[in-house]
């Protein structure tokens, strides 16, 4: 696959310098050299072609408030290339156009009219056209969705919400748009965005746990996004919490999903209060107002989430867990139960794990898809 | 740190070729080149100094039954260097001397007279002398023990069985023996041995789950042994299995350790049958003979182990789990319960995980310590 930087001949060394500047820049030559364990003259040599073709630029040193006078820090020119990201849900499509540093420039949201593959490909094609307009053609398109997709494979093996099996989505969209396309599991894509441009920057290892229609978990271990084609990773939804708890739709008694998914919480509140009209947001409002049953149901959800986060940290050793997802707003009403479960289930020899709560937006998930496209184009994987 | 191959100037490329031949050899130049994505002439150049100083040799092609005529396959000379490995338990020391391919040449077993650090260092020193004799001095010594030790740090932060906190074991033993010393968590060390010379060879990712005095888990993800200084990884012992189950010694109700550790199984059988004299082995024999209570207690242990293995695989995405440890013989009487729990708790979108059961020996754990020393000496980490 040719690279996003395809007009330059990209060596492994050039890639490393580019990624370092993209994620941590602007950096002085000396600092980039120190971080990459290279000599400053090697950095000069590696960055020369990237400066020539405009992917890097010299940042005017006056921009930075630093002691001393840094000699022309190097930075990526974010405007040098654009990326597109699309996140598919059960009934909608969210798409963004970003710059090279994954800053969102435009976004749009469209209903999916059906789950028929051709229809979805058509909708993606329309979104691509609308986001491209008469501007610079994007370098690549990332598509993220729930299921067992894994970057590099254009085929989606299973996507439960869309009812898909073995759909060659990547090839179909590539044919329809003429763009290089990367398809990835949505939680892994969001994890990639956190790794390069979010709370995971500078962390060797971390996990992202999401709560929404289901529970998800993405992992970065040893600086790499963990992927397991065919098996999936971070499958925490059916972790057993209480063996006398409520059922999930697969018949597991008391699994994490049966406590903490937005649908499970909504069903539990609606049924306890005999109010089938309640939305998840209305349930959340009731809990926030102190309605005791609603409160307890959210506390049970918080307990399950805390146990999930502790289990992930115990097994993988991550010291940071980012919490997000469509239903992450529940954290506000169940933080105490979450913290108590996290503490109770953290292994007694471990230091406490850091938890960062990221408010949810669908644009953020679409941005994750753009970052996956960027990583594949730059790293050539 | 100078390398086990310290008379050669070891570049990154030479290291890669050496490890490839160590783990997968003998290999023809062409095959080594293909595996490492190098040209055959690059392999020739990289292996030349290693051949000159005797770390590599040309294997007579007559040794191999292959179609065609391989042109002098390359192999590591296992006799070129020796390594020592020591595994500490609560009351004993196990030590081995191995060749470069971690084949055990000599082994010994000694009681620990006390947990006093000086005493233990003295015992290790004696074992090193006895295993070295008048032979070739070993290139390095690895020490493995339960606790939060992590390779590269000579200090043992905590070792529960020995009652140690912040013991600079590596430096003390290095001073006593004059050898380079690497200290590592025992489960991680055993995992390293499986990675380079066991069931994990050729696997990108796998887990090792051990059952004995406690439960342990080592992870290789993306070709690397996962380590998390200060936190530990693979902490599966207190995973919650049943919330109305027996207590562990930390007061957790129904955690995996309360069901499956050798002490928990022994206590449960002894107390149910009112026979405090029963050893773990006697309990196992009763279960094997079909004594119903003993059988059920081992089945409960198997269920807990199956749930642990499924949870590790769900979260990390590994497709292979190696099962070992002092009490792994229990698998024979609880395989059915283990398999049922593994299937029930494997995520519904995942392919089944492969499980390989490795019979337990303490020498194997001491060998793990030798492999950790080897990895640190070669990889320079």
PDB file of C-alpha atoms in Angstrom, chain A residues 148 158 160 204 217 219 221-224 226 228-244 250 252 307-308 310-319 344-353, chain B residues 148 158 160 204 217 219 221-222 224 226-244 250 252 307-308 310-319 344-353:
ATOM      1  CA  UNK A 148     -15.109  -8.378  14.623  1.00  0.00           C
ATOM      2  CA  UNK A 158     -19.508 -10.245  11.803  1.00  0.00           C
ATOM      3  CA  UNK A 160     -24.230  -7.933  15.064  1.00  0.00           C
ATOM      4  CA  UNK A 204       3.141   2.760  26.955  1.00  0.00           C
ATOM      5  CA  UNK A 217     -12.594  -2.505  25.561  1.00  0.00           C
ATOM      6  CA  UNK A 219      -6.046  -2.125  24.519  1.00  0.00           C
ATOM      7  CA  UNK A 221       0.106  -2.778  25.207  1.00  0.00           C
ATOM      8  CA  UNK A 222       3.769  -1.935  24.767  1.00  0.00           C
ATOM      9  CA  UNK A 223       2.921   0.993  22.485  1.00  0.00           C
ATOM     10  CA  UNK A 224       0.838  -1.099  20.090  1.00  0.00           C
ATOM     11  CA  UNK A 226      -3.759  -4.979  20.374  1.00  0.00           C
ATOM     12  CA  UNK A 228      -6.586 -10.457  17.293  1.00  0.00           C
ATOM     13  CA  UNK A 229      -8.114 -11.231  13.930  1.00  0.00           C
ATOM     14  CA  UNK A 230     -11.024 -13.645  14.250  1.00  0.00           C
ATOM     15  CA  UNK A 231     -11.207 -13.633  18.037  1.00  0.00           C
ATOM     16  CA  UNK A 232     -11.516  -9.987  18.953  1.00  0.00           C
ATOM     17  CA  UNK A 233      -9.969  -8.460  22.069  1.00  0.00           C
ATOM     18  CA  UNK A 234     -11.392  -6.607  25.021  1.00  0.00           C
ATOM     19  CA  UNK A 235     -14.551  -8.729  25.075  1.00  0.00           C
ATOM     20  CA  UNK A 236     -15.707  -7.642  28.522  1.00  0.00           C
ATOM     21  CA  UNK A 237     -19.470  -7.439  27.994  1.00  0.00           C
ATOM     22  CA  UNK A 238     -20.272 -10.882  29.333  1.00  0.00           C
ATOM     23  CA  UNK A 239     -17.892 -10.868  32.290  1.00  0.00           C
ATOM     24  CA  UNK A 240     -19.734 -12.531  35.150  1.00  0.00           C
ATOM     25  CA  UNK A 241     -20.606 -10.055  37.933  1.00  0.00           C
ATOM     26  CA  UNK A 242     -23.242 -11.772  40.119  1.00  0.00           C
ATOM     27  CA  UNK A 243     -24.486 -15.288  39.516  1.00  0.00           C
ATOM     28  CA  UNK A 244     -27.943 -14.410  40.795  1.00  0.00           C
ATOM     29  CA  UNK A 250     -27.831 -14.279  25.476  1.00  0.00           C
ATOM     30  CA  UNK A 252     -26.149 -15.109  30.860  1.00  0.00           C
ATOM     31  CA  UNK A 307     -15.379  -4.647  38.274  1.00  0.00           C
ATOM     32  CA  UNK A 308     -14.814  -4.719  34.489  1.00  0.00           C
ATOM     33  CA  UNK A 310     -10.404  -3.695  37.636  1.00  0.00           C
ATOM     34  CA  UNK A 311     -10.394  -7.046  35.822  1.00  0.00           C
ATOM     35  CA  UNK A 312      -8.944  -5.520  32.654  1.00  0.00           C
ATOM     36  CA  UNK A 313      -6.241  -3.773  34.698  1.00  0.00           C
ATOM     37  CA  UNK A 314      -5.469  -6.890  36.772  1.00  0.00           C
ATOM     38  CA  UNK A 315      -4.958  -9.043  33.689  1.00  0.00           C
ATOM     39  CA  UNK A 316      -3.188  -6.612  31.374  1.00  0.00           C
ATOM     40  CA  UNK A 317      -1.337  -4.466  33.925  1.00  0.00           C
ATOM     41  CA  UNK A 318      -2.466  -1.148  32.388  1.00  0.00           C
ATOM     42  CA  UNK A 319      -2.223   1.824  34.751  1.00  0.00           C
ATOM     43  CA  UNK A 344     -12.514  -4.016  45.850  1.00  0.00           C
ATOM     44  CA  UNK A 345     -11.529  -5.852  42.671  1.00  0.00           C
ATOM     45  CA  UNK A 346      -8.100  -4.295  42.065  1.00  0.00           C
ATOM     46  CA  UNK A 347      -5.510  -6.918  42.938  1.00  0.00           C
ATOM     47  CA  UNK A 348      -4.092  -6.278  46.381  1.00  0.00           C
ATOM     48  CA  UNK A 349      -0.488  -6.058  45.143  1.00  0.00           C
ATOM     49  CA  UNK A 350      -1.311  -3.403  42.505  1.00  0.00           C
ATOM     50  CA  UNK A 351      -1.119   0.351  42.654  1.00  0.00           C
ATOM     51  CA  UNK A 352      -4.498   2.015  41.959  1.00  0.00           C
ATOM     52  CA  UNK A 353      -5.359   2.450  38.294  1.00  0.00           C
TER      53      UNK A 353
ATOM     54  CA  UNK B 148       6.017  -8.163  41.835  1.00  0.00           C
ATOM     55  CA  UNK B 158       7.099  -7.487  47.234  1.00  0.00           C
ATOM     56  CA  UNK B 160       4.459 -12.486  49.738  1.00  0.00           C
ATOM     57  CA  UNK B 204       2.358 -14.024  18.146  1.00  0.00           C
ATOM     58  CA  UNK B 217      -0.935 -15.705  34.404  1.00  0.00           C
ATOM     59  CA  UNK B 219       1.133 -12.930  28.723  1.00  0.00           C
ATOM     60  CA  UNK B 221       1.165 -10.034  23.215  1.00  0.00           C
ATOM     61  CA  UNK B 222       2.455  -9.077  19.783  1.00  0.00           C
ATOM     62  CA  UNK B 224       6.556  -9.482  23.557  1.00  0.00           C
ATOM     63  CA  UNK B 226       3.991  -8.199  28.854  1.00  0.00           C
ATOM     64  CA  UNK B 227       5.389  -6.541  31.948  1.00  0.00           C
ATOM     65  CA  UNK B 228       4.043  -3.735  34.070  1.00  0.00           C
ATOM     66  CA  UNK B 229       6.505  -2.607  36.701  1.00  0.00           C
ATOM     67  CA  UNK B 230       4.789  -1.881  39.999  1.00  0.00           C
ATOM     68  CA  UNK B 231       1.369  -3.205  39.036  1.00  0.00           C
ATOM     69  CA  UNK B 232       2.009  -6.726  37.854  1.00  0.00           C
ATOM     70  CA  UNK B 233       0.107  -8.397  35.036  1.00  0.00           C
ATOM     71  CA  UNK B 234      -1.984 -11.535  34.817  1.00  0.00           C
ATOM     72  CA  UNK B 235      -3.392 -11.073  38.313  1.00  0.00           C
ATOM     73  CA  UNK B 236      -6.197 -13.595  37.957  1.00  0.00           C
ATOM     74  CA  UNK B 237      -6.211 -15.167  41.421  1.00  0.00           C
ATOM     75  CA  UNK B 238      -8.963 -13.021  42.855  1.00  0.00           C
ATOM     76  CA  UNK B 239     -11.252 -13.008  39.825  1.00  0.00           C
ATOM     77  CA  UNK B 240     -14.789 -13.298  41.154  1.00  0.00           C
ATOM     78  CA  UNK B 241     -16.365 -16.677  40.283  1.00  0.00           C
ATOM     79  CA  UNK B 242     -19.436 -17.033  42.545  1.00  0.00           C
ATOM     80  CA  UNK B 243     -20.566 -14.378  44.975  1.00  0.00           C
ATOM     81  CA  UNK B 244     -21.837 -16.991  47.412  1.00  0.00           C
ATOM     82  CA  UNK B 250      -8.053 -12.014  51.897  1.00  0.00           C
ATOM     83  CA  UNK B 252     -12.977 -12.379  49.030  1.00  0.00           C
ATOM     84  CA  UNK B 307     -13.635 -19.189  33.749  1.00  0.00           C
ATOM     85  CA  UNK B 308     -10.203 -17.662  34.413  1.00  0.00           C
ATOM     86  CA  UNK B 310     -11.919 -17.715  29.174  1.00  0.00           C
ATOM     87  CA  UNK B 311     -11.695 -14.274  30.799  1.00  0.00           C
ATOM     88  CA  UNK B 312      -8.002 -13.925  29.967  1.00  0.00           C
ATOM     89  CA  UNK B 313      -8.700 -14.942  26.352  1.00  0.00           C
ATOM     90  CA  UNK B 314     -11.743 -12.650  26.056  1.00  0.00           C
ATOM     91  CA  UNK B 315      -9.810  -9.612  27.230  1.00  0.00           C
ATOM     92  CA  UNK B 316      -6.449 -10.176  25.540  1.00  0.00           C
ATOM     93  CA  UNK B 317      -7.566 -12.042  22.402  1.00  0.00           C
ATOM     94  CA  UNK B 318      -4.972 -14.832  22.813  1.00  0.00           C
ATOM     95  CA  UNK B 319      -5.807 -18.017  20.913  1.00  0.00           C
ATOM     96  CA  UNK B 344     -19.725 -20.986  28.688  1.00  0.00           C
ATOM     97  CA  UNK B 345     -17.501 -17.982  29.370  1.00  0.00           C
ATOM     98  CA  UNK B 346     -15.797 -17.675  25.985  1.00  0.00           C
ATOM     99  CA  UNK B 347     -17.293 -14.649  24.238  1.00  0.00           C
ATOM    100  CA  UNK B 348     -19.927 -15.717  21.724  1.00  0.00           C
ATOM    101  CA  UNK B 349     -18.154 -13.990  18.785  1.00  0.00           C
ATOM    102  CA  UNK B 350     -14.813 -15.732  19.463  1.00  0.00           C
ATOM    103  CA  UNK B 351     -13.333 -18.878  18.027  1.00  0.00           C
ATOM    104  CA  UNK B 352     -12.528 -21.472  20.730  1.00  0.00           C
ATOM    105  CA  UNK B 353      -9.195 -21.016  22.464  1.00  0.00           C
TER     106      UNK B 353
END
